[in-house]
Every structure is written in C-alpha cells, then in structure tokens.
C-alpha cells in the first residue's frame, strides 16, 4: 500500500466530528511533511510556483548547516583545548553533537507543542516558521545552558513573540532572538553579557570572547584569522565566519534572503566601526568589528528574516544600515553588552513598521506627483 | 514613445499556436454567459423558445439598461440555465445553421457623439469597450480621458495579435476614428505595440499616439501601459478595447455589417496541434474538445506503454496527463476554467489546455526538484530555466500568511505602488489606504504573476478583485 493510500485511509479519522479531530492539525502537519499536499488551484492563476514555505524554510536550514557543523566541532574543540586534553576531529565533533542534540530536541518539542496547540485552537494548519526558529535557538544559546531554561525561553518566544500576534507572518519580533533575549535578561548568570562559555568548564574557567577582552582594554587572545575561521569560543552558530558566509551564499543564490539587508548591515557596521576607530574611541577598526561576536551571524540569518524586517525596498537599506550602526554603537559605548547585535536587531524589528510607513508615504507622494505631471502635460 | 518594462516574468510553456486558422463550422449551439462581463447584473430580455437574430438583445445591465448584450447568431433560445439564487448562468441559443455569421444593418451615418454611442449600444457593440479602473463596461455617459489599445499580448502562449488582425487593417483604422468620436472630440488614443512590431501603416487620424513597449509579461496588459502613459487619479477613467473589437466596430460603421465572429488560439502543452480557430462568440466548443480529448487519451495510452521502456517519454508527458486536463478560457494566469457547456468568454481570444495536478510526492519539499518550475532559485530546475516546463494545476503547498515580503515587487510592473501593502489594504478593507496606494490603477490580472510566485499561496487576484469591489461601492 502506498503512502498516499495510507494517508487517505487515516485521514478519515481526523475529520470533523471524529474522535481524533482534536489532533487534526498535528496529523496535517505530519501528512504534508511526508507528502506534498494534493491541493490544486481553484481561483486566480491556474498554475503556481513549486516553492512553498516548507521549501523556503528548508533552504534556510540548509544555509545554516555549515555553521552548525563547524559549531559542533568547535564546541568540542574548545572544550578539550581549555582542559588541555588531546582530542581528535571526531571526538570534538561527537562532544559538540551530544551537547547540541538535547538542546535541539527540547527546543523543537517545546516550541512545536505551542505551535500545534495554537494551530489546532485556530483550526488552521501548523505553520513552517518554527522549523527555522527551532534550528536557530540552539545555535545562539550557550552549550551548557540548563535544558529547562531553553524550554521556557522557547515557549516564551513562540507564545509571546509570535502566536499571540497571529502566528508566522504576523510577528514583529524575531522569535529566535526573543528567546535569546529572554535568557539574556531573565537568567543573566547563564548567558552573561561580557563573557562566553566553553562547554564543560566551571564558572572560573569561562573564557572571555575576543570582543569582551577588547572592550575591557585588553589585547585579543585569538587572532583575526582564528575569528574568521571560527576556532574561538562562542555560541555554536556564530564563531565561524567562513561557514556563515557559505550560508549567506546559499541564501543569496536561492534569493531567500535579501541582499539589500545583508549588505547594508555590513556597511553600517563597517562605517560605524571605522568612525569609532578614527576618532580613537575604539581600538578595533571597521573590518575587525565585522569578524567579532555574532555580528555576521545576525546580519546573515537574523536581520534578513522577511517577516520582521522592513518590507519595502528602500526601507531595507535603512533598516540594515541602522542595525549595523546600532550594533557597533551598543558594543563600543556600553561595555556591559558587548554583543549588541541581538539588541540592535530586536530594536530595529520594532522600528521596521515605522520605516516602512515613512517609505510608503514617500511612494504615495511620488505617485501623486507623477499623476499631476501627466495631467499638466496633457 | 518607447518604454522598457523590466519587472515581470515570461513563463515558458510548450504549445504555442501555429499560425494556421481553421474555420469552425456554424455551431449547433451558442452559450452566452452574463458572468463574462464583470459585475454586470443581467435583466433578461428573452425567454426560452424566442427566436433571435444577430443583434437581438438577450439581457441588459440592471444598473443601466442601455447596456445590452446581444445575440451573436440567428436562432432560437433553447435554454436559460439558472444557478443558485436564480442567477442567470448561461443562455443557450440553438443556432440556425443556414443563416450567415454576419448581418447587414441599415442606419444613417452620423458624426455626432450621441448617435454613435446609441448605435454602439443598440447593436451590442458597446460591451466591446471596457474601462479602467474596474475593467467593467463603461457607462454610456462616461467621458474617458484616453483610449488604450494594446496590440500585443504577453501572457503565456498568448495569440499573436498582428496575426489575428491580418486583413482587418482598414476596419481597424475606421474603428479607431469611430472610437475617438464616440469618446468625445480630442480624446487621445494610445496604441501600444511590442517593440519592433507595427500593426499597420501610420494612421491618418489626429491624436493617435503609438507607443512601443519592451519587456516581459505583463507589459502587454493595459494596466502597466496606462500607468506609464496616462496614470489615473480617483474619478478618472480610461477605456480600453481589444484590436479585434476595434476592427469589428470599424466594419460595422464602414460596411454596415454586424457580426460577432472572432478568432481564438488553442494553446497549451497538452493541446493537440495548437493553432487558431475562427468562429463566432459563444460557439459551443464541445466538438473541438472531443477531438482534443481523443488525442489526450491516445497520449495517455502511449505514455503508459513508453514509460516501461523509455524514460524520455516520461519526461515529455506529465503524469497528470493521464488523470484529467483543465480547459481554460483565456490564459493560464487569469483565465477562467470551462466546465459545462464550454464556450469562450467574450473578451478572450485564447483557449489553454493544461494537465490537472494534485498528485502527491514523498518529501517533495526536500528533493532537488529538477523538473519543478520556480521563480525562486530554491529548486535546481532554475538552471534549465530557458527550457519550457510542464506546468500543471497543482498548487504546490497550502495557503499561509505573507512571509516572503519582497518577492512581489520583482514581477509587479508599477512604479510607486507597493504590491504587498496594497494587498494588505484590500484584505483589511481599508478603502482610504487602498486609494492612497493606487488601487484605481491596478486590476486583478496585474497581480496574476504575484499570485503565481507567492510561496504563501495567497489568492492575490481574488484579494484585489474584492478590494476593487469594495472601493467601487
């Protein structure tokens, strides 16, 4: 019996009025996960693009894979490095994988529980947005974070940052960043602002990121080459700039993420970093700022979230530039929060509708002016 | 003037009509549907059993009874099919096959606006005109600021309009002059042509402007053309007419011949020998489909045979072919599906046959998708984007909220009209915002490509149509 027939036979039990109806959203999610939906066009255009949100989300996840794989290895590598133990590639990777696996399971289970319940309550299908959110959250959390905090943060983010506004597409804050911000402010002891975590070490051995070292006036331990390659302590996803750039190539090539945002975030960061350097406020120059912390990860994977970013073309440039500028300003001015990227993106998420509003007003005026000009000519 | 429209998309499909015209015999039946005319509420003027001639009014618009839809053929009213709430779905005329397709008419020539308009109204030629905004039949008292005639169609597999117009040049010129008089003295006429094409020699009439457009679909739609040449503000209106209808009007006034003969292109990847047909408006197309279906059935059998030993055959014929085929009056982007009593819609000159989709695929969202067409580059198929794709009616996913917020602009050829914001304004029924954003300049067909490429499967055309309906009220 083919899978399609099996699905058709089981589907009957989830219809309205049947005992399993309360799980229909879950069934639907699994069903459309395994088999593409049977829906054909009924109104408007008779043909449709093969792309759907599942495909978009899986593309983002594929783009995240290089950063993830590197991060898994690096988590183990940093662990054995700080303990001074010898390690092999696979040992490092296995260590990182075993640290990551529970995190990702907890994230998906807790997040999807919220998603599925809301979908069922609304009588709608489960939306795909959480695939990426759930993938991102473990990549921006410290590897040793207690699992219950991850669960609480994920539930908080999914519930308050997304579902209460109507689900994927209606949220105005990036849920993954809200999860991180939640941990950052609610449990500062596990995710402190100016130091970062090397898995499996005690508090005393918590390593400082190059970023926090610099901000506190010291010289960075890691070289800029290390920062570029990623063999430095940090979150799973953010350390390797090469892996992030690989992801960026995938996102830009598939046209899933906006190059306008990526480019302007980087430009904003570079310009502001250079200005601070030139005025002597910060010893780090522009391009070095880009290699530090989660700047690049944020620019490529977080700022480009199409829902929470600005929707207009011009707005994207403004939005991106401001994120870049703010991230560096927060970093340099407030030494307590060297990782300004998260706050910059969340802040600009809030301002994105305002930017769009201003851009729209300009468009409306331009259009009216154009009409008047034509009327004048004729 | 020359315009280059960069935004848009040309879909590549097999099955473009070969430039051969087959004359269809006088049909047994003609089906006239009030739904061909947007938002027209019909008041029936005939009853079952009545005899009608070419030009006999069948129904009038309740909003303005001067607007009448007339019979395209001589015959007898066989049946009036009513649907839910007694809505008139279709009027079937049993055609007198001995009568001709056209009819001589006697009237006095006049240069007066009023008399030209009343002739157009009386003989059912007024509905050939449509107005923007709303794409409805204009009011008989309307004063348009311009008339637009798009002499090229960029929709997928669209008929080649200069080919349709062959031999009708003289009538076309006469039609232009009549339209100008009907619209009011000095109303500019804008003829929009494809770059490098010219429909006919330079016209002698004053105030006719010829524009050339380059670029992908929808550069052939009148909406983007009006937007560039004579953008509309609230309260203004523009007329637009299909070149074949201009020639029809021209022939009526020049030779005093009334006729609703038309030409359409049979197209589509599963159409057998796609080519042009000449017939009258409303012609029952059952016979045409019978030939086509026989061929599709043959294809099906041969595909099944070939599939066993020949893999290339599988790539050429889509699996959905074996299931069903969808018959569309118009193009695949904004046409209407034909079911019972198939006949072409009043304004259409194209018939498209595409395979029905709906087959399920295991983990379809994960596979490389070598044969899946996508505007995004998320499938490997875009590497062979210059080749024609086999499209079917599968929606490829379910309806979601807006997520990819910047893709619509890539295929939306209006400047300073944000498609996403306009769609949202229509969804929230915010009339002020719709007007601000330029709802009067657009039509649902201009959003067809947005709808096609939308990963959230938003029914964009329906949303815009509802928005337009709302602002019209």
mmCIF file of N, CA, C and O in Angstrom, chain B residues 330-415:
data_model
loop_
_atom_site.group_PDB
_atom_site.id
_atom_site.type_symbol
_atom_site.label_atom_id
_atom_site.label_comp_id
_atom_site.label_asym_id
_atom_site.label_seq_id
_atom_site.Cartn_x
_atom_site.Cartn_y
_atom_site.Cartn_z
ATOM 1 N N UNK B 330 -9.010 31.825 -21.967
ATOM 2 C CA UNK B 330 -8.038 32.842 -21.602
ATOM 3 C C UNK B 330 -6.700 32.188 -21.354
ATOM 4 O O UNK B 330 -6.459 31.052 -21.770
ATOM 5 N N UNK B 331 -5.833 32.882 -20.647
ATOM 6 C CA UNK B 331 -4.504 32.317 -20.402
ATOM 7 C C UNK B 331 -4.444 31.664 -19.027
ATOM 8 O O UNK B 331 -5.370 31.810 -18.224
ATOM 9 N N UNK B 332 -3.341 31.002 -18.764
ATOM 10 C CA UNK B 332 -3.246 30.264 -17.500
ATOM 11 C C UNK B 332 -3.127 31.186 -16.293
ATOM 12 O O UNK B 332 -3.248 30.735 -15.170
ATOM 13 N N UNK B 333 -2.870 32.461 -16.522
ATOM 14 C CA UNK B 333 -2.680 33.348 -15.379
ATOM 15 C C UNK B 333 -3.994 33.921 -14.862
ATOM 16 O O UNK B 333 -4.198 34.020 -13.670
ATOM 17 N N UNK B 334 -4.845 34.340 -15.791
ATOM 18 C CA UNK B 334 -6.082 34.962 -15.317
ATOM 19 C C UNK B 334 -7.312 34.463 -16.069
ATOM 20 O O UNK B 334 -8.353 35.087 -16.031
ATOM 21 N N UNK B 335 -7.180 33.330 -16.732
ATOM 22 C CA UNK B 335 -8.319 32.780 -17.463
ATOM 23 C C UNK B 335 -9.310 32.113 -16.531
ATOM 24 O O UNK B 335 -9.113 32.039 -15.327
ATOM 25 N N UNK B 336 -10.406 31.657 -17.153
ATOM 26 C CA UNK B 336 -11.452 31.026 -16.346
ATOM 27 C C UNK B 336 -11.610 29.584 -16.782
ATOM 28 O O UNK B 336 -11.615 29.287 -17.979
ATOM 29 N N UNK B 337 -11.752 28.718 -15.812
ATOM 30 C CA UNK B 337 -11.909 27.297 -16.136
ATOM 31 C C UNK B 337 -13.281 27.046 -16.752
ATOM 32 O O UNK B 337 -14.284 27.531 -16.260
ATOM 33 N N UNK B 338 -13.297 26.305 -17.857
ATOM 34 C CA UNK B 338 -14.563 25.980 -18.513
ATOM 35 C C UNK B 338 -14.998 24.595 -18.086
ATOM 36 O O UNK B 338 -14.190 23.681 -18.028
ATOM 37 N N UNK B 339 -16.275 24.458 -17.799
ATOM 38 C CA UNK B 339 -16.761 23.127 -17.447
ATOM 39 C C UNK B 339 -17.923 22.721 -18.346
ATOM 40 O O UNK B 339 -17.713 22.325 -19.471
ATOM 41 N N UNK B 340 -19.138 22.911 -17.856
ATOM 42 C CA UNK B 340 -20.271 22.511 -18.685
ATOM 43 C C UNK B 340 -20.503 23.547 -19.768
ATOM 44 O O UNK B 340 -20.256 24.723 -19.565
ATOM 45 N N UNK B 341 -21.029 23.113 -20.873
ATOM 46 C CA UNK B 341 -21.353 23.993 -21.982
ATOM 47 C C UNK B 341 -20.187 24.925 -22.295
ATOM 48 O O UNK B 341 -20.270 26.134 -22.090
ATOM 49 N N UNK B 342 -19.097 24.350 -22.725
ATOM 50 C CA UNK B 342 -17.906 25.181 -22.890
ATOM 51 C C UNK B 342 -18.034 26.165 -24.047
ATOM 52 O O UNK B 342 -18.432 25.801 -25.154
ATOM 53 N N UNK B 343 -17.730 27.412 -23.753
ATOM 54 C CA UNK B 343 -17.619 28.414 -24.816
ATOM 55 C C UNK B 343 -16.632 29.466 -24.339
ATOM 56 O O UNK B 343 -16.426 29.632 -23.138
ATOM 57 N N UNK B 344 -16.035 30.135 -25.287
ATOM 58 C CA UNK B 344 -15.029 31.126 -24.947
ATOM 59 C C UNK B 344 -15.694 32.349 -24.330
ATOM 60 O O UNK B 344 -16.780 32.743 -24.732
ATOM 61 N N UNK B 345 -15.017 32.981 -23.360
ATOM 62 C CA UNK B 345 -15.561 34.201 -22.770
ATOM 63 C C UNK B 345 -15.516 35.347 -23.791
ATOM 64 O O UNK B 345 -14.719 35.327 -24.719
ATOM 65 N N UNK B 346 -16.332 36.358 -23.557
ATOM 66 C CA UNK B 346 -16.498 37.446 -24.520
ATOM 67 C C UNK B 346 -15.167 38.119 -24.882
ATOM 68 O O UNK B 346 -14.915 38.417 -26.045
ATOM 69 N N UNK B 347 -14.333 38.363 -23.887
ATOM 70 C CA UNK B 347 -13.126 39.132 -24.168
ATOM 71 C C UNK B 347 -11.901 38.263 -24.457
ATOM 72 O O UNK B 347 -10.812 38.774 -24.604
ATOM 73 N N UNK B 348 -12.083 36.959 -24.488
ATOM 74 C CA UNK B 348 -10.919 36.070 -24.643
ATOM 75 C C UNK B 348 -10.683 35.679 -26.098
ATOM 76 O O UNK B 348 -11.621 35.513 -26.878
ATOM 77 N N UNK B 349 -9.426 35.524 -26.416
ATOM 78 C CA UNK B 349 -9.044 35.052 -27.752
ATOM 79 C C UNK B 349 -8.058 33.900 -27.628
ATOM 80 O O UNK B 349 -7.202 33.711 -28.468
ATOM 81 N N UNK B 350 -8.171 33.220 -26.523
ATOM 82 C CA UNK B 350 -7.243 32.128 -26.272
ATOM 83 C C UNK B 350 -7.922 31.048 -25.450
ATOM 84 O O UNK B 350 -8.735 31.335 -24.577
ATOM 85 N N UNK B 351 -7.557 29.826 -25.770
ATOM 86 C CA UNK B 351 -8.062 28.684 -25.021
ATOM 87 C C UNK B 351 -6.833 27.872 -24.635
ATOM 88 O O UNK B 351 -6.002 27.572 -25.490
ATOM 89 N N UNK B 352 -6.693 27.551 -23.367
ATOM 90 C CA UNK B 352 -5.492 26.848 -22.945
ATOM 91 C C UNK B 352 -5.866 25.510 -22.321
ATOM 92 O O UNK B 352 -6.806 25.442 -21.534
ATOM 93 N N UNK B 353 -5.150 24.485 -22.695
ATOM 94 C CA UNK B 353 -5.359 23.170 -22.090
ATOM 95 C C UNK B 353 -4.122 22.827 -21.275
ATOM 96 O O UNK B 353 -3.020 22.790 -21.811
ATOM 97 N N UNK B 354 -4.302 22.632 -19.992
ATOM 98 C CA UNK B 354 -3.159 22.188 -19.188
ATOM 99 C C UNK B 354 -3.566 20.988 -18.349
ATOM 100 O O UNK B 354 -4.742 20.816 -18.030
ATOM 101 N N UNK B 355 -2.588 20.165 -17.993
ATOM 102 C CA UNK B 355 -2.933 18.989 -17.197
ATOM 103 C C UNK B 355 -3.319 19.373 -15.778
ATOM 104 O O UNK B 355 -2.771 20.314 -15.209
ATOM 105 N N UNK B 356 -4.261 18.638 -15.234
ATOM 106 C CA UNK B 356 -4.610 18.818 -13.823
ATOM 107 C C UNK B 356 -3.502 18.223 -12.964
ATOM 108 O O UNK B 356 -2.905 17.210 -13.319
ATOM 109 N N UNK B 357 -3.241 18.848 -11.866
ATOM 110 C CA UNK B 357 -2.215 18.324 -10.958
ATOM 111 C C UNK B 357 -2.865 17.635 -9.789
ATOM 112 O O UNK B 357 -3.961 17.121 -9.898
ATOM 113 N N UNK B 358 -2.183 17.662 -8.675
ATOM 114 C CA UNK B 358 -2.774 17.127 -7.464
ATOM 115 C C UNK B 358 -2.183 15.813 -7.015
ATOM 116 O O UNK B 358 -2.596 15.260 -6.012
ATOM 117 N N UNK B 359 -1.199 15.319 -7.744
ATOM 118 C CA UNK B 359 -0.587 14.075 -7.286
ATOM 119 C C UNK B 359 0.360 14.384 -6.117
ATOM 120 O O UNK B 359 0.911 15.476 -6.024
ATOM 121 N N UNK B 360 0.482 13.432 -5.223
ATOM 122 C CA UNK B 360 1.290 13.662 -4.025
ATOM 123 C C UNK B 360 2.686 13.086 -4.234
ATOM 124 O O UNK B 360 2.866 12.080 -4.892
ATOM 125 N N UNK B 361 3.629 13.762 -3.633
ATOM 126 C CA UNK B 361 5.018 13.367 -3.834
ATOM 127 C C UNK B 361 5.655 13.204 -2.461
ATOM 128 O O UNK B 361 5.448 14.047 -1.579
ATOM 129 N N UNK B 362 6.431 12.167 -2.293
ATOM 130 C CA UNK B 362 7.017 11.924 -0.974
ATOM 131 C C UNK B 362 8.158 12.913 -0.719
ATOM 132 O O UNK B 362 9.049 13.071 -1.551
ATOM 133 N N UNK B 363 8.091 13.600 0.398
ATOM 134 C CA UNK B 363 9.101 14.592 0.815
ATOM 135 C C UNK B 363 9.447 15.586 -0.307
ATOM 136 O O UNK B 363 10.598 15.889 -0.552
ATOM 137 N N UNK B 364 8.405 16.055 -0.973
ATOM 138 C CA UNK B 364 8.603 16.939 -2.114
ATOM 139 C C UNK B 364 9.355 18.217 -1.782
ATOM 140 O O UNK B 364 10.042 18.770 -2.630
ATOM 141 N N UNK B 365 9.245 18.666 -0.547
ATOM 142 C CA UNK B 365 9.895 19.924 -0.167
ATOM 143 C C UNK B 365 11.404 19.754 -0.007
ATOM 144 O O UNK B 365 12.136 20.719 0.105
ATOM 145 N N UNK B 366 11.843 18.488 0.019
ATOM 146 C CA UNK B 366 13.251 18.239 0.289
ATOM 147 C C UNK B 366 14.034 17.895 -0.969
ATOM 148 O O UNK B 366 15.241 18.119 -1.048
ATOM 149 N N UNK B 367 13.327 17.374 -1.982
ATOM 150 C CA UNK B 367 14.013 16.886 -3.177
ATOM 151 C C UNK B 367 14.592 18.037 -4.000
ATOM 152 O O UNK B 367 14.124 19.162 -3.914
ATOM 153 N N UNK B 368 15.615 17.771 -4.812
ATOM 154 C CA UNK B 368 16.224 18.860 -5.587
ATOM 155 C C UNK B 368 15.253 19.515 -6.568
ATOM 156 O O UNK B 368 15.388 20.697 -6.848
ATOM 157 N N UNK B 369 14.272 18.761 -7.044
ATOM 158 C CA UNK B 369 13.253 19.355 -7.911
ATOM 159 C C UNK B 369 13.782 19.769 -9.270
ATOM 160 O O UNK B 369 13.716 20.930 -9.643
ATOM 161 N N UNK B 370 14.313 18.805 -10.004
ATOM 162 C CA UNK B 370 14.920 19.116 -11.298
ATOM 163 C C UNK B 370 13.877 19.612 -12.302
ATOM 164 O O UNK B 370 14.177 20.434 -13.146
ATOM 165 N N UNK B 371 12.643 19.100 -12.162
ATOM 166 C CA UNK B 371 11.636 19.465 -13.163
ATOM 167 C C UNK B 371 10.587 20.424 -12.622
ATOM 168 O O UNK B 371 9.541 20.614 -13.217
ATOM 169 N N UNK B 372 10.858 20.970 -11.444
ATOM 170 C CA UNK B 372 9.843 21.841 -10.850
ATOM 171 C C UNK B 372 10.143 23.286 -11.171
ATOM 172 O O UNK B 372 11.214 23.788 -10.838
ATOM 173 N N UNK B 373 9.167 23.962 -11.748
ATOM 174 C CA UNK B 373 9.395 25.351 -12.081
ATOM 175 C C UNK B 373 9.230 26.212 -10.833
ATOM 176 O O UNK B 373 8.283 26.044 -10.069
ATOM 177 N N UNK B 374 10.188 27.101 -10.656
ATOM 178 C CA UNK B 374 10.066 28.035 -9.558
ATOM 179 C C UNK B 374 10.766 29.334 -9.923
ATOM 180 O O UNK B 374 11.820 29.327 -10.535
ATOM 181 N N UNK B 375 10.136 30.424 -9.550
ATOM 182 C CA UNK B 375 10.739 31.732 -9.784
ATOM 183 C C UNK B 375 11.927 31.910 -8.847
ATOM 184 O O UNK B 375 12.929 32.510 -9.192
ATOM 185 N N UNK B 376 11.798 31.369 -7.647
ATOM 186 C CA UNK B 376 12.918 31.413 -6.718
ATOM 187 C C UNK B 376 13.960 30.420 -7.213
ATOM 188 O O UNK B 376 13.687 29.617 -8.090
ATOM 189 N N UNK B 377 15.120 30.477 -6.644
ATOM 190 C CA UNK B 377 16.144 29.526 -7.062
ATOM 191 C C UNK B 377 16.263 28.374 -6.085
ATOM 192 O O UNK B 377 17.319 27.790 -5.947
ATOM 193 N N UNK B 378 15.176 28.078 -5.387
ATOM 194 C CA UNK B 378 15.265 27.048 -4.360
ATOM 195 C C UNK B 378 15.200 25.634 -4.933
ATOM 196 O O UNK B 378 15.413 24.683 -4.224
ATOM 197 N N UNK B 379 14.874 25.517 -6.221
ATOM 198 C CA UNK B 379 14.910 24.203 -6.860
ATOM 199 C C UNK B 379 16.008 24.226 -7.924
ATOM 200 O O UNK B 379 16.259 25.274 -8.516
ATOM 201 N N UNK B 380 16.594 23.091 -8.163
ATOM 202 C CA UNK B 380 17.681 23.081 -9.135
ATOM 203 C C UNK B 380 17.169 23.335 -10.549
ATOM 204 O O UNK B 380 17.944 23.603 -11.449
ATOM 205 N N UNK B 381 15.859 23.255 -10.727
ATOM 206 C CA UNK B 381 15.293 23.420 -12.066
ATOM 207 C C UNK B 381 15.596 24.785 -12.670
ATOM 208 O O UNK B 381 15.534 24.948 -13.880
ATOM 209 N N UNK B 382 15.896 25.765 -11.842
ATOM 210 C CA UNK B 382 16.103 27.091 -12.424
ATOM 211 C C UNK B 382 17.340 27.118 -13.306
ATOM 212 O O UNK B 382 17.485 28.000 -14.146
ATOM 213 N N UNK B 383 18.185 26.104 -13.164
ATOM 214 C CA UNK B 383 19.371 26.029 -14.028
ATOM 215 C C UNK B 383 18.973 25.796 -15.482
ATOM 216 O O UNK B 383 19.706 26.136 -16.388
ATOM 217 N N UNK B 384 17.809 25.189 -15.671
ATOM 218 C CA UNK B 384 17.350 24.982 -17.051
ATOM 219 C C UNK B 384 16.137 25.871 -17.348
ATOM 220 O O UNK B 384 15.182 25.487 -18.000
ATOM 221 N N UNK B 385 16.213 27.101 -16.843
ATOM 222 C CA UNK B 385 15.030 27.958 -16.924
ATOM 223 C C UNK B 385 14.685 28.411 -18.342
ATOM 224 O O UNK B 385 13.595 28.896 -18.576
ATOM 225 N N UNK B 386 15.612 28.248 -19.277
ATOM 226 C CA UNK B 386 15.291 28.687 -20.633
ATOM 227 C C UNK B 386 14.462 27.656 -21.391
ATOM 228 O O UNK B 386 13.977 27.910 -22.468
ATOM 229 N N UNK B 387 14.347 26.477 -20.797
ATOM 230 C CA UNK B 387 13.540 25.449 -21.448
ATOM 231 C C UNK B 387 12.090 25.570 -20.991
ATOM 232 O O UNK B 387 11.812 26.102 -19.926
ATOM 233 N N UNK B 388 11.200 25.018 -21.794
ATOM 234 C CA UNK B 388 9.786 25.050 -21.422
ATOM 235 C C UNK B 388 9.535 24.033 -20.320
ATOM 236 O O UNK B 388 10.120 22.952 -20.318
ATOM 237 N N UNK B 389 8.673 24.380 -19.384
ATOM 238 C CA UNK B 389 8.350 23.476 -18.290
ATOM 239 C C UNK B 389 6.976 22.866 -18.489
ATOM 240 O O UNK B 389 6.125 23.447 -19.149
ATOM 241 N N UNK B 390 6.790 21.719 -17.891
ATOM 242 C CA UNK B 390 5.458 21.149 -17.858
ATOM 243 C C UNK B 390 4.743 21.647 -16.629
ATOM 244 O O UNK B 390 5.065 21.260 -15.520
ATOM 245 N N UNK B 391 3.813 22.520 -16.817
ATOM 246 C CA UNK B 391 3.069 23.043 -15.685
ATOM 247 C C UNK B 391 1.798 22.227 -15.519
ATOM 248 O O UNK B 391 1.218 21.781 -16.500
ATOM 249 N N UNK B 392 1.377 22.058 -14.285
ATOM 250 C CA UNK B 392 0.034 21.551 -14.074
ATOM 251 C C UNK B 392 -0.651 22.415 -13.038
ATOM 252 O O UNK B 392 -0.093 23.412 -12.591
ATOM 253 N N UNK B 393 -1.869 22.033 -12.680
ATOM 254 C CA UNK B 393 -2.653 22.940 -11.839
ATOM 255 C C UNK B 393 -2.387 22.737 -10.352
ATOM 256 O O UNK B 393 -3.111 23.278 -9.524
ATOM 257 N N UNK B 394 -1.355 21.974 -10.015
ATOM 258 C CA UNK B 394 -1.070 21.742 -8.605
ATOM 259 C C UNK B 394 -0.699 23.058 -7.934
ATOM 260 O O UNK B 394 0.008 23.882 -8.497
ATOM 261 N N UNK B 395 -1.183 23.221 -6.713
ATOM 262 C CA UNK B 395 -0.895 24.471 -6.002
ATOM 263 C C UNK B 395 0.465 24.423 -5.325
ATOM 264 O O UNK B 395 1.004 25.445 -4.927
ATOM 265 N N UNK B 396 1.038 23.248 -5.200
ATOM 266 C CA UNK B 396 2.360 23.065 -4.587
ATOM 267 C C UNK B 396 2.426 23.667 -3.194
ATOM 268 O O UNK B 396 3.336 24.435 -2.886
ATOM 269 N N UNK B 397 1.486 23.331 -2.368
ATOM 270 C CA UNK B 397 1.553 23.840 -0.993
ATOM 271 C C UNK B 397 0.219 24.423 -0.589
ATOM 272 O O UNK B 397 -0.687 24.549 -1.399
ATOM 273 N N UNK B 398 0.133 24.739 0.692
ATOM 274 C CA UNK B 398 -1.130 25.256 1.204
ATOM 275 C C UNK B 398 -1.022 26.736 1.515
ATOM 276 O O UNK B 398 0.066 27.293 1.597
ATOM 277 N N UNK B 399 -2.176 27.317 1.720
ATOM 278 C CA UNK B 399 -2.259 28.753 1.971
ATOM 279 C C UNK B 399 -1.648 29.115 3.332
ATOM 280 O O UNK B 399 -1.889 28.452 4.318
ATOM 281 N N UNK B 400 -0.828 30.151 3.339
ATOM 282 C CA UNK B 400 -0.207 30.639 4.573
ATOM 283 C C UNK B 400 -0.295 32.160 4.615
ATOM 284 O O UNK B 400 -0.691 32.782 3.631
ATOM 285 N N UNK B 401 0.164 32.723 5.733
ATOM 286 C CA UNK B 401 0.228 34.188 5.814
ATOM 287 C C UNK B 401 1.393 34.686 4.964
ATOM 288 O O UNK B 401 2.260 33.921 4.573
ATOM 289 N N UNK B 402 1.424 35.983 4.742
ATOM 290 C CA UNK B 402 2.553 36.556 3.999
ATOM 291 C C UNK B 402 3.842 36.325 4.773
ATOM 292 O O UNK B 402 3.928 36.652 5.950
ATOM 293 N N UNK B 403 4.817 35.767 4.133
ATOM 294 C CA UNK B 403 6.122 35.616 4.785
ATOM 295 C C UNK B 403 7.216 36.234 3.925
ATOM 296 O O UNK B 403 7.958 37.101 4.380
ATOM 297 N N UNK B 404 7.275 35.821 2.672
ATOM 298 C CA UNK B 404 8.300 36.391 1.799
ATOM 299 C C UNK B 404 7.775 37.739 1.313
ATOM 300 O O UNK B 404 6.949 37.817 0.411
ATOM 301 N N UNK B 405 8.256 38.784 1.941
ATOM 302 C CA UNK B 405 7.604 40.072 1.746
ATOM 303 C C UNK B 405 8.159 40.871 0.580
ATOM 304 O O UNK B 405 7.620 41.903 0.239
ATOM 305 N N UNK B 406 9.233 40.407 -0.024
ATOM 306 C CA UNK B 406 9.832 41.274 -1.044
ATOM 307 C C UNK B 406 9.800 40.668 -2.445
ATOM 308 O O UNK B 406 10.397 41.216 -3.356
ATOM 309 N N UNK B 407 9.094 39.558 -2.627
ATOM 310 C CA UNK B 407 9.171 38.943 -3.950
ATOM 311 C C UNK B 407 8.177 39.529 -4.946
ATOM 312 O O UNK B 407 8.416 39.499 -6.136
ATOM 313 N N UNK B 408 7.061 40.056 -4.440
ATOM 314 C CA UNK B 408 6.027 40.526 -5.370
ATOM 315 C C UNK B 408 6.536 41.655 -6.261
ATOM 316 O O UNK B 408 6.202 41.740 -7.428
ATOM 317 N N UNK B 409 7.348 42.513 -5.668
ATOM 318 C CA UNK B 409 7.855 43.667 -6.424
ATOM 319 C C UNK B 409 8.622 43.244 -7.670
ATOM 320 O O UNK B 409 8.681 43.981 -8.641
ATOM 321 N N UNK B 410 9.192 42.049 -7.617
ATOM 322 C CA UNK B 410 10.031 41.621 -8.746
ATOM 323 C C UNK B 410 9.235 41.376 -10.015
ATOM 324 O O UNK B 410 9.793 41.375 -11.102
ATOM 325 N N UNK B 411 7.944 41.114 -9.870
ATOM 326 C CA UNK B 411 7.135 40.837 -11.066
ATOM 327 C C UNK B 411 5.993 41.835 -11.221
ATOM 328 O O UNK B 411 5.081 41.629 -12.005
ATOM 329 N N UNK B 412 6.058 42.909 -10.462
ATOM 330 C CA UNK B 412 4.946 43.861 -10.453
ATOM 331 C C UNK B 412 5.388 45.147 -11.134
ATOM 332 O O UNK B 412 6.209 45.887 -10.604
ATOM 333 N N UNK B 413 4.865 45.427 -12.335
ATOM 334 C CA UNK B 413 5.477 46.468 -13.156
ATOM 335 C C UNK B 413 4.962 47.885 -12.913
ATOM 336 O O UNK B 413 4.923 48.688 -13.824
ATOM 337 N N UNK B 414 4.513 48.198 -11.730
ATOM 338 C CA UNK B 414 4.066 49.562 -11.441
ATOM 339 C C UNK B 414 5.113 50.272 -10.587
ATOM 340 O O UNK B 414 5.651 49.672 -9.664
ATOM 341 N N UNK B 415 5.346 51.531 -10.891
ATOM 342 C CA UNK B 415 6.263 52.306 -10.057
ATOM 343 C C UNK B 415 5.472 52.936 -8.924
ATOM 344 O O UNK B 415 4.372 53.425 -9.132
#
